[in-house]
PDB file of C-alpha atoms in Angstrom:
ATOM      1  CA  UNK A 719     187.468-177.641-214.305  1.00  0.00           C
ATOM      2  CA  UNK A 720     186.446-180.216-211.742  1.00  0.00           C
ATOM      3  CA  UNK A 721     183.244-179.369-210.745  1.00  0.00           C
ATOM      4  CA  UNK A 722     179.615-177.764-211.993  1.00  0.00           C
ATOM      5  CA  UNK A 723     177.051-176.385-209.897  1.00  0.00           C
ATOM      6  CA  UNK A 724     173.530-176.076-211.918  1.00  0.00           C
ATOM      7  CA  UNK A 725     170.896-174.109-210.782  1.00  0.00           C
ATOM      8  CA  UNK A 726     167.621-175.410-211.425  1.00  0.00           C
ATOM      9  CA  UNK A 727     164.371-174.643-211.092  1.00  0.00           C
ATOM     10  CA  UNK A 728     161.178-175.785-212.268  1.00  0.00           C
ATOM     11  CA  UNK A 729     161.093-173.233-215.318  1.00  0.00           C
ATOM     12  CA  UNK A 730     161.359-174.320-219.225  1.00  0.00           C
ATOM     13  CA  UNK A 731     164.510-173.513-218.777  1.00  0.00           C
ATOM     14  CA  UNK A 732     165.176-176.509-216.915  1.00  0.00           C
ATOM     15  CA  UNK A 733     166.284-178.381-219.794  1.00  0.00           C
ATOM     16  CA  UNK A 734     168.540-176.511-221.312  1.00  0.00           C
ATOM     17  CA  UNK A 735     170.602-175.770-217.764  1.00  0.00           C
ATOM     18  CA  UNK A 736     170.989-179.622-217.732  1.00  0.00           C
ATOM     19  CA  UNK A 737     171.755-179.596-221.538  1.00  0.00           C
ATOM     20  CA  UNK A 738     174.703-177.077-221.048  1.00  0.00           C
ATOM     21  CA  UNK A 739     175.540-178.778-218.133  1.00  0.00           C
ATOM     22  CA  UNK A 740     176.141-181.805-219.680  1.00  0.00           C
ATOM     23  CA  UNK A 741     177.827-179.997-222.376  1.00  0.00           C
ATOM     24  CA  UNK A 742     180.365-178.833-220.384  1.00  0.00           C
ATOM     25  CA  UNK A 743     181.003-182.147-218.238  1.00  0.00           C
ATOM     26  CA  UNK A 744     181.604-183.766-221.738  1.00  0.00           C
ATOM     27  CA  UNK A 745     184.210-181.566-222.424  1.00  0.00           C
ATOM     28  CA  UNK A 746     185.895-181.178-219.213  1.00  0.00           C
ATOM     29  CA  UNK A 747     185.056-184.169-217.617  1.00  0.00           C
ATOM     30  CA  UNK A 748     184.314-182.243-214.227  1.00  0.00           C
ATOM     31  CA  UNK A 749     181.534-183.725-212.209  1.00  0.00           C
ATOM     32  CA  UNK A 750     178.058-181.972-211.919  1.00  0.00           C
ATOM     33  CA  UNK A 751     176.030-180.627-208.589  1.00  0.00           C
ATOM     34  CA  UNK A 752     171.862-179.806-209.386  1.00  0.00           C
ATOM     35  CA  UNK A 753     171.076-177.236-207.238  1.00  0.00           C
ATOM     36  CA  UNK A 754     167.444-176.373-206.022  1.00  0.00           C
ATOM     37  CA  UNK A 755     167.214-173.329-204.045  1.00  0.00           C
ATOM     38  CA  UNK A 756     163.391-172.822-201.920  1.00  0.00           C
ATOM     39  CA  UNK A 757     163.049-169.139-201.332  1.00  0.00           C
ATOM     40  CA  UNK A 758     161.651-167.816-198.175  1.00  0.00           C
ATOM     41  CA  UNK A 759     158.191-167.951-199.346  1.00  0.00           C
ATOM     42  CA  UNK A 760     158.232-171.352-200.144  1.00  0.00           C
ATOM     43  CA  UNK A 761     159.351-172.279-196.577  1.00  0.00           C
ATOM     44  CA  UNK A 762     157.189-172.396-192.846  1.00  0.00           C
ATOM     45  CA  UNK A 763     157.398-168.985-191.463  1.00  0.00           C
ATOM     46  CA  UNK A 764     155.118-167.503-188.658  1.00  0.00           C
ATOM     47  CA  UNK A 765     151.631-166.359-190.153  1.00  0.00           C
ATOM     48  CA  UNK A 766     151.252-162.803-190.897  1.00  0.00           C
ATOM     49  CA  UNK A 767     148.544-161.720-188.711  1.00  0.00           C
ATOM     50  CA  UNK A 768     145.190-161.380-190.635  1.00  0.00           C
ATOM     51  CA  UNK A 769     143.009-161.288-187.585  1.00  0.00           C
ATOM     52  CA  UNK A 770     141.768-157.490-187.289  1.00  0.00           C
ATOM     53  CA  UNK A 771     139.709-157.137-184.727  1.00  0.00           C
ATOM     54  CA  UNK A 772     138.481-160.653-184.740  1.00  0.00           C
ATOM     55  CA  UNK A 773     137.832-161.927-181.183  1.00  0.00           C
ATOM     56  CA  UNK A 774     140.285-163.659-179.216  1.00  0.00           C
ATOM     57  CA  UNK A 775     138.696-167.325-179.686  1.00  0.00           C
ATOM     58  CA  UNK A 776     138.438-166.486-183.701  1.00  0.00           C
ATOM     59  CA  UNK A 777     141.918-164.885-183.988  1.00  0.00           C
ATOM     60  CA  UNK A 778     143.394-167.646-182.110  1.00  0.00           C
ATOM     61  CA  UNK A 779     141.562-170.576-184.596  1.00  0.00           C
ATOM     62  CA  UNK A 780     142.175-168.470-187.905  1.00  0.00           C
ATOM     63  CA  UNK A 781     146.416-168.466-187.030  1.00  0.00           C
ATOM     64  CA  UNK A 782     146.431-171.752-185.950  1.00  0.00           C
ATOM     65  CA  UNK A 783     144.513-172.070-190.066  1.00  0.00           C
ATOM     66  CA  UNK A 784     147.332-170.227-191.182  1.00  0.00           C
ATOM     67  CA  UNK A 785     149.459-171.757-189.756  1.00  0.00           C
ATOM     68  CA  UNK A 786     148.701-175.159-191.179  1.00  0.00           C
ATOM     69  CA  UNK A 787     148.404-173.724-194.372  1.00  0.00           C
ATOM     70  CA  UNK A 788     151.883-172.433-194.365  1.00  0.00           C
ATOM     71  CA  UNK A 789     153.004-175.727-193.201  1.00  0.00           C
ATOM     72  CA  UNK A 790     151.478-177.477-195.762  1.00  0.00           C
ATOM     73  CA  UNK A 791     152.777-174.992-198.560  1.00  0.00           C
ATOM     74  CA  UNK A 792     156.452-175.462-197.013  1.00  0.00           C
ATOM     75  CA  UNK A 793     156.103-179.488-197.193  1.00  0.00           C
ATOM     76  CA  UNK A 794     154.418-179.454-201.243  1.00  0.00           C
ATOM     77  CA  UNK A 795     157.278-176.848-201.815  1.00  0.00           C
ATOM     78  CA  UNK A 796     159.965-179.592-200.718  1.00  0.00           C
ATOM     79  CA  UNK A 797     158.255-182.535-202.206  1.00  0.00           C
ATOM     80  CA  UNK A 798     158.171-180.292-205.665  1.00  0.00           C
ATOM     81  CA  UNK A 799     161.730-179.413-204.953  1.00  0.00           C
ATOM     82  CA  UNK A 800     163.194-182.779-204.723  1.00  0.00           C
ATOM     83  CA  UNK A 801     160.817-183.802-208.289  1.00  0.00           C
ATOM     84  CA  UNK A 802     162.240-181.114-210.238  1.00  0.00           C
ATOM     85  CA  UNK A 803     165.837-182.707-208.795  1.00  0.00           C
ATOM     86  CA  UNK A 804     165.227-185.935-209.629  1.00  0.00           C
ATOM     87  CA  UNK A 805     164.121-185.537-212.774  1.00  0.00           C
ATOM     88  CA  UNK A 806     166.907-183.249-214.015  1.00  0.00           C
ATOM     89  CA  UNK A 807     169.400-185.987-212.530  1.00  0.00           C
ATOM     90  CA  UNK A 808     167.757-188.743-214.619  1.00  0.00           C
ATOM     91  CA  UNK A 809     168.197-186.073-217.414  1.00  0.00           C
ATOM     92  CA  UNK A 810     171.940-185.800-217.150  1.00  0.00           C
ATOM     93  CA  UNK A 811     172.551-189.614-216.615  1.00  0.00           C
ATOM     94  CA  UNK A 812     170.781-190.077-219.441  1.00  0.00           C
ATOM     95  CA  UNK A 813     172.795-188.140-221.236  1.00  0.00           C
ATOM     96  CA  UNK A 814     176.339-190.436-219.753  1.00  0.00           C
ATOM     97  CA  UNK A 815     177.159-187.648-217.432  1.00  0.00           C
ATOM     98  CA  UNK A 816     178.565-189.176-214.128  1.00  0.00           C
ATOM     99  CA  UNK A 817     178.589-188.433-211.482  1.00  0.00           C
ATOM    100  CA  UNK A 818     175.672-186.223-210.892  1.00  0.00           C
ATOM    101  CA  UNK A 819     174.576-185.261-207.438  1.00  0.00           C
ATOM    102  CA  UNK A 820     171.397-183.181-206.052  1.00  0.00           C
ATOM    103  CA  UNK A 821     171.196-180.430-203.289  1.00  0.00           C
ATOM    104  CA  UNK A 822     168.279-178.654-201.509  1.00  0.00           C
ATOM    105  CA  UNK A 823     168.543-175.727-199.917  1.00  0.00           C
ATOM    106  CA  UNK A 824     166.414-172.945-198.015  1.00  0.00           C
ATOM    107  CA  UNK A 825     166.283-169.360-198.348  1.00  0.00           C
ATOM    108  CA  UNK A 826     168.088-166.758-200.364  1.00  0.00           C
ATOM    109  CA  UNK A 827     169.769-167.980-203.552  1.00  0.00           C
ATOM    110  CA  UNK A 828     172.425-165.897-203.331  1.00  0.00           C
ATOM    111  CA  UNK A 829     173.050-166.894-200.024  1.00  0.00           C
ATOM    112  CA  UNK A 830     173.074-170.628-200.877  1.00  0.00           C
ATOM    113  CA  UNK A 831     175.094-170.213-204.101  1.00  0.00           C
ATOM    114  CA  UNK A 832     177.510-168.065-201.285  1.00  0.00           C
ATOM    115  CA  UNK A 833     177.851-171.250-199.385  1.00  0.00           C
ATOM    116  CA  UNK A 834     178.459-173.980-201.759  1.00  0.00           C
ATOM    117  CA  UNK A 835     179.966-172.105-204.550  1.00  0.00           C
ATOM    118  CA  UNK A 836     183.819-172.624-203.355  1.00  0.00           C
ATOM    119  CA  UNK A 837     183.289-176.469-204.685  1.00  0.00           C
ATOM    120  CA  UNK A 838     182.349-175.162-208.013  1.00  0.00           C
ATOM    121  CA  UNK A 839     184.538-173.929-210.822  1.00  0.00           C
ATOM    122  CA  UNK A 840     181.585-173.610-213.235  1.00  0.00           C
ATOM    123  CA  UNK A 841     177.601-171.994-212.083  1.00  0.00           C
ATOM    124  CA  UNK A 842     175.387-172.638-214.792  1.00  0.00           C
ATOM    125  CA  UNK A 843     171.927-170.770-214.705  1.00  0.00           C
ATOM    126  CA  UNK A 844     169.233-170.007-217.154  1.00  0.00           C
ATOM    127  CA  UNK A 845     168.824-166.138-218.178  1.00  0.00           C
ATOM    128  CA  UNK A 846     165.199-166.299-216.811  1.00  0.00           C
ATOM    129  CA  UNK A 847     163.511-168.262-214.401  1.00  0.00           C
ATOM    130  CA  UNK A 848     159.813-169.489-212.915  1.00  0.00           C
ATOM    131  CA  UNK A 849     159.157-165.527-211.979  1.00  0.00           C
ATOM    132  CA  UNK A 850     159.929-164.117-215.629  1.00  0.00           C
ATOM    133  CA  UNK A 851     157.930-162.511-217.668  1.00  0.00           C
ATOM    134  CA  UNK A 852     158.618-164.127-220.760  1.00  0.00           C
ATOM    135  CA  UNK A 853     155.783-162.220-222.933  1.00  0.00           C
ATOM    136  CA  UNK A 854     158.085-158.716-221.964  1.00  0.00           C
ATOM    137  CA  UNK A 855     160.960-160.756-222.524  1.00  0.00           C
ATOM    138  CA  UNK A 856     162.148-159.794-218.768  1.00  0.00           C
ATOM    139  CA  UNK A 857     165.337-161.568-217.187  1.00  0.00           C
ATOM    140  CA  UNK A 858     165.028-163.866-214.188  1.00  0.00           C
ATOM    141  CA  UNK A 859     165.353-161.726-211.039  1.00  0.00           C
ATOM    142  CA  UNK A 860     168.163-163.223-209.646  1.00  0.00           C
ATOM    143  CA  UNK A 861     170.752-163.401-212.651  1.00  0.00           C
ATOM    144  CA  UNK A 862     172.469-160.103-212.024  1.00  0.00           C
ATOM    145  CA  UNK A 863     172.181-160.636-208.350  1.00  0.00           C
ATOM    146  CA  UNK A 864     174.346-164.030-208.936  1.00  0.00           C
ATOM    147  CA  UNK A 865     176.676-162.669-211.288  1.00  0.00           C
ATOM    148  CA  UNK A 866     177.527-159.445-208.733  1.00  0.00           C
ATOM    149  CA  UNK A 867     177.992-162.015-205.964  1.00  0.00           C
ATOM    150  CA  UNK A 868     179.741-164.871-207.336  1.00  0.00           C
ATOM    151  CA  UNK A 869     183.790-165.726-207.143  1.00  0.00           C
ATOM    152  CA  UNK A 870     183.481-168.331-209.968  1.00  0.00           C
ATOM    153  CA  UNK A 871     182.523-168.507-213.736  1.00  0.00           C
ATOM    154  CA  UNK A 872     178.506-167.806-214.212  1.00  0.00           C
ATOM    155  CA  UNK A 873     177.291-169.299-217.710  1.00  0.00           C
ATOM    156  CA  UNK A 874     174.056-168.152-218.813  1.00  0.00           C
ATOM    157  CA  UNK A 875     171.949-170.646-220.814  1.00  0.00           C
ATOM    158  CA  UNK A 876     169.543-169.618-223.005  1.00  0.00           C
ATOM    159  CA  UNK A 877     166.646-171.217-223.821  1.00  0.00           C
ATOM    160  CA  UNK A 878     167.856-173.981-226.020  1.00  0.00           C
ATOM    161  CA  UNK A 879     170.927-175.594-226.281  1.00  0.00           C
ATOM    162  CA  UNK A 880     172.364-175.578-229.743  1.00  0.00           C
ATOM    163  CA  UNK A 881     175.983-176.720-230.222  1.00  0.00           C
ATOM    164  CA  UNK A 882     178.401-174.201-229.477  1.00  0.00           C
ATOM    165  CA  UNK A 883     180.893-174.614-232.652  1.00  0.00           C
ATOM    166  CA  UNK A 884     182.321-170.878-232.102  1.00  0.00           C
ATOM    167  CA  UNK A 885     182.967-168.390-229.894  1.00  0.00           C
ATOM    168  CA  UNK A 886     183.128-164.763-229.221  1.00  0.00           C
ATOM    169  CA  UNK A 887     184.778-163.081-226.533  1.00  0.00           C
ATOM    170  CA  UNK A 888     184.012-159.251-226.576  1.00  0.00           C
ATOM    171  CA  UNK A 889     187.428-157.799-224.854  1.00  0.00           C
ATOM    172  CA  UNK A 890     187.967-154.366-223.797  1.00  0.00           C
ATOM    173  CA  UNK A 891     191.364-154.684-222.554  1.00  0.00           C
ATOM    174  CA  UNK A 892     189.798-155.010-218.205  1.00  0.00           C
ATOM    175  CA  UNK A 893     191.194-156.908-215.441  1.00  0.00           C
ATOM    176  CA  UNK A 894     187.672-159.282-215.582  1.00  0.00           C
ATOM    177  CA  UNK A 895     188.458-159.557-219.694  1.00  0.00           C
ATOM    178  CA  UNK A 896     192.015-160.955-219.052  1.00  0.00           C
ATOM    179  CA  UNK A 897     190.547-163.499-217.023  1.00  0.00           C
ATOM    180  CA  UNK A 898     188.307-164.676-219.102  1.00  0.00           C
ATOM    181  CA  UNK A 899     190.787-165.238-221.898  1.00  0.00           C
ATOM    182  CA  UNK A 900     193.087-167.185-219.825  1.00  0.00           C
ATOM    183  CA  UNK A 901     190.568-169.352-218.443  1.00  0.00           C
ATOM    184  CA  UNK A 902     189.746-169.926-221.701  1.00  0.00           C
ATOM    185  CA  UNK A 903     193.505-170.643-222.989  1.00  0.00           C
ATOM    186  CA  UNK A 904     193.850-173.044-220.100  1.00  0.00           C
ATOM    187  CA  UNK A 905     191.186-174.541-219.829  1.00  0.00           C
ATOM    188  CA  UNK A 906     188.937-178.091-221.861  1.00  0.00           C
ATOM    189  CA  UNK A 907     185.775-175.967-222.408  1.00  0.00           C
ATOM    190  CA  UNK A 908     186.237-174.051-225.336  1.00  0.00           C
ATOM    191  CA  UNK A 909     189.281-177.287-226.661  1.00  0.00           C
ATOM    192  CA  UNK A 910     189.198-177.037-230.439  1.00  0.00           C
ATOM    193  CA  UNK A 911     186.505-174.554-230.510  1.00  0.00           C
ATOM    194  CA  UNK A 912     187.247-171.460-232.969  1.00  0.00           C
ATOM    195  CA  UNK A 913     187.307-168.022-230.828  1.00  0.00           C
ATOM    196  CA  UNK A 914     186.921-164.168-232.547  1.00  0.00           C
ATOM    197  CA  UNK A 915     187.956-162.015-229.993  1.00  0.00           C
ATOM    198  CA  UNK A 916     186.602-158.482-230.383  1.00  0.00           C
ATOM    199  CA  UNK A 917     187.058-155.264-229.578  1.00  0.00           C
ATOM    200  CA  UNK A 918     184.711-152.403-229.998  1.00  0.00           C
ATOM    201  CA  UNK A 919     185.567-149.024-230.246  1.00  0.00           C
ATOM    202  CA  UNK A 920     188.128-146.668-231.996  1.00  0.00           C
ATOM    203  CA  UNK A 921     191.355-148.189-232.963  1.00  0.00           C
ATOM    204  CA  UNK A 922     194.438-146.874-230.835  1.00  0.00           C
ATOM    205  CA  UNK A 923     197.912-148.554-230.529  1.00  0.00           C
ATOM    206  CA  UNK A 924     197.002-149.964-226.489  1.00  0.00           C
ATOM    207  CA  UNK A 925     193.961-151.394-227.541  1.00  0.00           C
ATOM    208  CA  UNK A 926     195.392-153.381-230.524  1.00  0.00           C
ATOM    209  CA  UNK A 927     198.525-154.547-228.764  1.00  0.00           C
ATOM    210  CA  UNK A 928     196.245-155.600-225.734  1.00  0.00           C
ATOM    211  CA  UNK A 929     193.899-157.536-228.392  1.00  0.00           C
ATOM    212  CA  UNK A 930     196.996-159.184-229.759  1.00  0.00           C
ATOM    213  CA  UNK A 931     198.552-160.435-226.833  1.00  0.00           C
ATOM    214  CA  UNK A 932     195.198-161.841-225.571  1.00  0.00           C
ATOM    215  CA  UNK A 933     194.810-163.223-228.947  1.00  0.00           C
ATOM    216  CA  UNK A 934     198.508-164.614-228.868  1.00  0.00           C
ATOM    217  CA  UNK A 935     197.124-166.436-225.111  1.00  0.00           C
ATOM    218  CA  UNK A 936     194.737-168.064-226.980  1.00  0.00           C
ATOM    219  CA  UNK A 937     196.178-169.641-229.726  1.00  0.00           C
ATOM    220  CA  UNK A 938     199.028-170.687-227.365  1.00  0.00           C
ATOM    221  CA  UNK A 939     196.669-172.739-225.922  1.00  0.00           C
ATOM    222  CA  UNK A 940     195.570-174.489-228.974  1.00  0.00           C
ATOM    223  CA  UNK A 941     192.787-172.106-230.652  1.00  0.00           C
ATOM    224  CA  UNK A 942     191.863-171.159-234.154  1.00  0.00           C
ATOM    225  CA  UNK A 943     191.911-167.511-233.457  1.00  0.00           C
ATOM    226  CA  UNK A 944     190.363-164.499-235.495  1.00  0.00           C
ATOM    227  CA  UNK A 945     191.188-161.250-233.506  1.00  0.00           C
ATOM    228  CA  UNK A 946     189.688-157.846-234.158  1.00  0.00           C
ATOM    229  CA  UNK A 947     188.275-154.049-233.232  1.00  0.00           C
ATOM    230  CA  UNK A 948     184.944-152.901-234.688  1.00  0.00           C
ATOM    231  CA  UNK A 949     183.856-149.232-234.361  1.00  0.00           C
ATOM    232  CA  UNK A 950     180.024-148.341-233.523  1.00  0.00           C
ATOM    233  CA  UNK A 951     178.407-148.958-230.435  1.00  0.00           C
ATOM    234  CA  UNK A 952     178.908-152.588-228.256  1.00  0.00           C
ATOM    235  CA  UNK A 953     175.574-153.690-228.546  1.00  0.00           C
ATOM    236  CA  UNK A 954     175.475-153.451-232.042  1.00  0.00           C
ATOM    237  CA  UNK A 955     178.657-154.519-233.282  1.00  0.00           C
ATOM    238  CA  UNK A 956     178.729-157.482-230.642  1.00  0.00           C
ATOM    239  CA  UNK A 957     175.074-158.443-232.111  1.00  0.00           C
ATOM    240  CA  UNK A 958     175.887-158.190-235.481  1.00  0.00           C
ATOM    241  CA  UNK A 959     179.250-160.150-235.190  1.00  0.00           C
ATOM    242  CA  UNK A 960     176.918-163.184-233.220  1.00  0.00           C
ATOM    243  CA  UNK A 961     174.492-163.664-235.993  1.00  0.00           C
ATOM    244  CA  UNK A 962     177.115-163.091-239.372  1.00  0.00           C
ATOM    245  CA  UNK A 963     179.862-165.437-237.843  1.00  0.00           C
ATOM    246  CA  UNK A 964     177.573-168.754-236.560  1.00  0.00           C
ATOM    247  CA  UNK A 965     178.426-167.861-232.926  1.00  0.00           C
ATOM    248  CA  UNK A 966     177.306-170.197-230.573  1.00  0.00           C
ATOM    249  CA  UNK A 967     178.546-168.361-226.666  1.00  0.00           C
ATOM    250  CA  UNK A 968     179.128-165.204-226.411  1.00  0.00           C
ATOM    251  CA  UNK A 969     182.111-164.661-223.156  1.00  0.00           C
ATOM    252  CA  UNK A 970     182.285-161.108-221.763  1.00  0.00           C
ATOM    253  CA  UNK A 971     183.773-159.645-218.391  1.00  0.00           C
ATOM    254  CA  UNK A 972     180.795-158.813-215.479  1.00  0.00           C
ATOM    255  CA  UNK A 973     182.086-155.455-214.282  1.00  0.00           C
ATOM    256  CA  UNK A 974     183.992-152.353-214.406  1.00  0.00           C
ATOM    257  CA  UNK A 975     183.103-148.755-216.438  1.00  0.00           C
ATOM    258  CA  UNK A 976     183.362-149.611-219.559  1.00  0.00           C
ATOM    259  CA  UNK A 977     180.692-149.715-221.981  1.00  0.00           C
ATOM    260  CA  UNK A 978     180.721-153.013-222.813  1.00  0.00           C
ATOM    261  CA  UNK A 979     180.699-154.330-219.567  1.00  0.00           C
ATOM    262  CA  UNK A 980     178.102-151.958-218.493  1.00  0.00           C
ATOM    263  CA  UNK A 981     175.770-154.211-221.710  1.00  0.00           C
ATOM    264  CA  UNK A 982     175.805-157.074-219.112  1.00  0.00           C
ATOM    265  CA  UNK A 983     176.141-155.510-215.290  1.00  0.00           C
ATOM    266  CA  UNK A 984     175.422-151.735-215.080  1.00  0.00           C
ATOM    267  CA  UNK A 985     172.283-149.297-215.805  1.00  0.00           C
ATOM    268  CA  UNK A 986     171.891-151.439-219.453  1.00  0.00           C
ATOM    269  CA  UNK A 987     171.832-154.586-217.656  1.00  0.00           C
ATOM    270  CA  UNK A 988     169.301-156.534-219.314  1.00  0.00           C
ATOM    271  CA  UNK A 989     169.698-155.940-222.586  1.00  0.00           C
ATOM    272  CA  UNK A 990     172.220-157.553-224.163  1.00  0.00           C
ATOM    273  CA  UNK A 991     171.294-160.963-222.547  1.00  0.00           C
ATOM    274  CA  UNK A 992     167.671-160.262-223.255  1.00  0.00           C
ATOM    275  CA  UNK A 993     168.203-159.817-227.173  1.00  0.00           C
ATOM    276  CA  UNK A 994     171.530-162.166-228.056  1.00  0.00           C
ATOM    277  CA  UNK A 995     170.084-165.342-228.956  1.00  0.00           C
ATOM    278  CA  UNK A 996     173.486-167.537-227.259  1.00  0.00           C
ATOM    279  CA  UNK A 997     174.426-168.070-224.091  1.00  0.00           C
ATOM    280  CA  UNK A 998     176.892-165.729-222.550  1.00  0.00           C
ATOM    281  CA  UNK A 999     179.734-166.646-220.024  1.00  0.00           C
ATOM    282  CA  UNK A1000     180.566-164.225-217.744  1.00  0.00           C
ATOM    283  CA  UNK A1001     183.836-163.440-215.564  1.00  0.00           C
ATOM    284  CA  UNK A1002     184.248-161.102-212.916  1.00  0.00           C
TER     285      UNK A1002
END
């Protein structure tokens, strides 16, 4: 891992994007890229055309309003923009990572993320954002859209960064799993860190021996390894495990038809990342 890209925006989850950030850069040494994304709103854009039947003379004075307004909204939106930047860069160097550079970009988020993401081996994002509802608990808008569209590696942060001194990796045996794991096996992030690798559902002969080679991967590449299957549903055993072993990131595939995957990405989207208190790393 070379290179971070972390998404930030001016929610209170801010901090703790920049905190993981800086987490992983200390542990990989890669460098790290704060990313501020202005959506279309926030940007100049023709007036939407409020006139009526207003006369010609007052139509013609109340766009030309408008359209200073809009202006004006699109220039505080930059200004706030490059703030929130600067003082999440002053954040990281603070906190010895170097180098740190800033980017900001116009429209869609996915579309920027699309465009600069091929630098990045790492996207770090916080599970909710500046649009949240954080009284109904509801996830930031555009997680699952970055996770669907995404080639690389999309960590999660949640709200506070506590120190990550084991992992879980809930396996079911998928193409997106078996990525994960060897990333993992490879790679500096997760160097010296504990992993239980779980499986959850009824014990059958593929399932272990898939569990046991991935398990096998990971202690090949250095890792105190505790491998396992748990009956009952995902959601349930994968909570339970998080809170009775200390677990401090929870890594998961993004897709396919299974039901664990389906916790993350699927018609039960939101509700394993609402409710597990860790961040979660997810692979497609």
């Amino acid at each position: 891992m070379t290179h971070i890209l972390a998404l930030i925006d001016g929610s209170m989850y801010a901090s703790s994007v920049c905190d993981h950030a800086a987490w992983a850069a200390s542990k990989t040494g890669a460098s790290v890229e704060l990313l501020h994304v202005l959506g279309r709103r926030d940007t100049a854009s023709r007036p939407v055309n409020l006139s009526g039947n207003l006369t010609l003379g007052a139509r013609s004075e109340l766009l030309e309003k408008l359209a200073q307004h809009d202006a004006e909204r699109a220039k505080l939106a930059k200004e706030r923009g490059r703030i929130i930047l600067g003082a999440a860069k002053a954040e990281m160097e603070a906190a010895g990572v170097n180098p740190v550079t800033t980017r900001l970009r116009h429209g869609d988020i996915v579309e920027a993320i699309h465009d600069v993401e091929a630098e990045a081996d790492l996207i770090i994002l916080g599970k909710r954002g500046e649009a949240a509802d954080f009284a109904k608990g509801h996830l930031g808008s555009n997680l699952e859209r970055i996770v669907r569209a995404a080639t690389k590696p999309v960590l999660a942060a949640s709200r506070a960064f506590q120190p990550m001194e084991r992992a879980l990796i809930a396996y079911d045996g998928g193409a997106s799993g078996d990525r994960a794991v060897a990333h993992l096996a490879k790679g500096r992030l997760l160097a010296g860190t504990p992993i239980d690798i779980v499986s959850v559902g009824e014990e059958t002969p593929e399932r272990r021996a898939k569990l046991d080679n991935a398990a096998t991967l990971l202690s090949a590449g250095g890792h105190d390894v505790t491998a396992g299957i748990v009956p009952g549903k995902p959601e349930e055993a994968i909570s339970q495990r998080i809170a009775a072993r200390g677990i401090g990131l929870l890594v998961m595939g993004a897709y396919g038809h299974s039901r664990i995957r389906n916790l993350v990405i699927g018609s039960t989207t939101t509700e394993m990342l609402r409710s597990c208190p860790v961040p979660v790393m997810l692979f497609r």
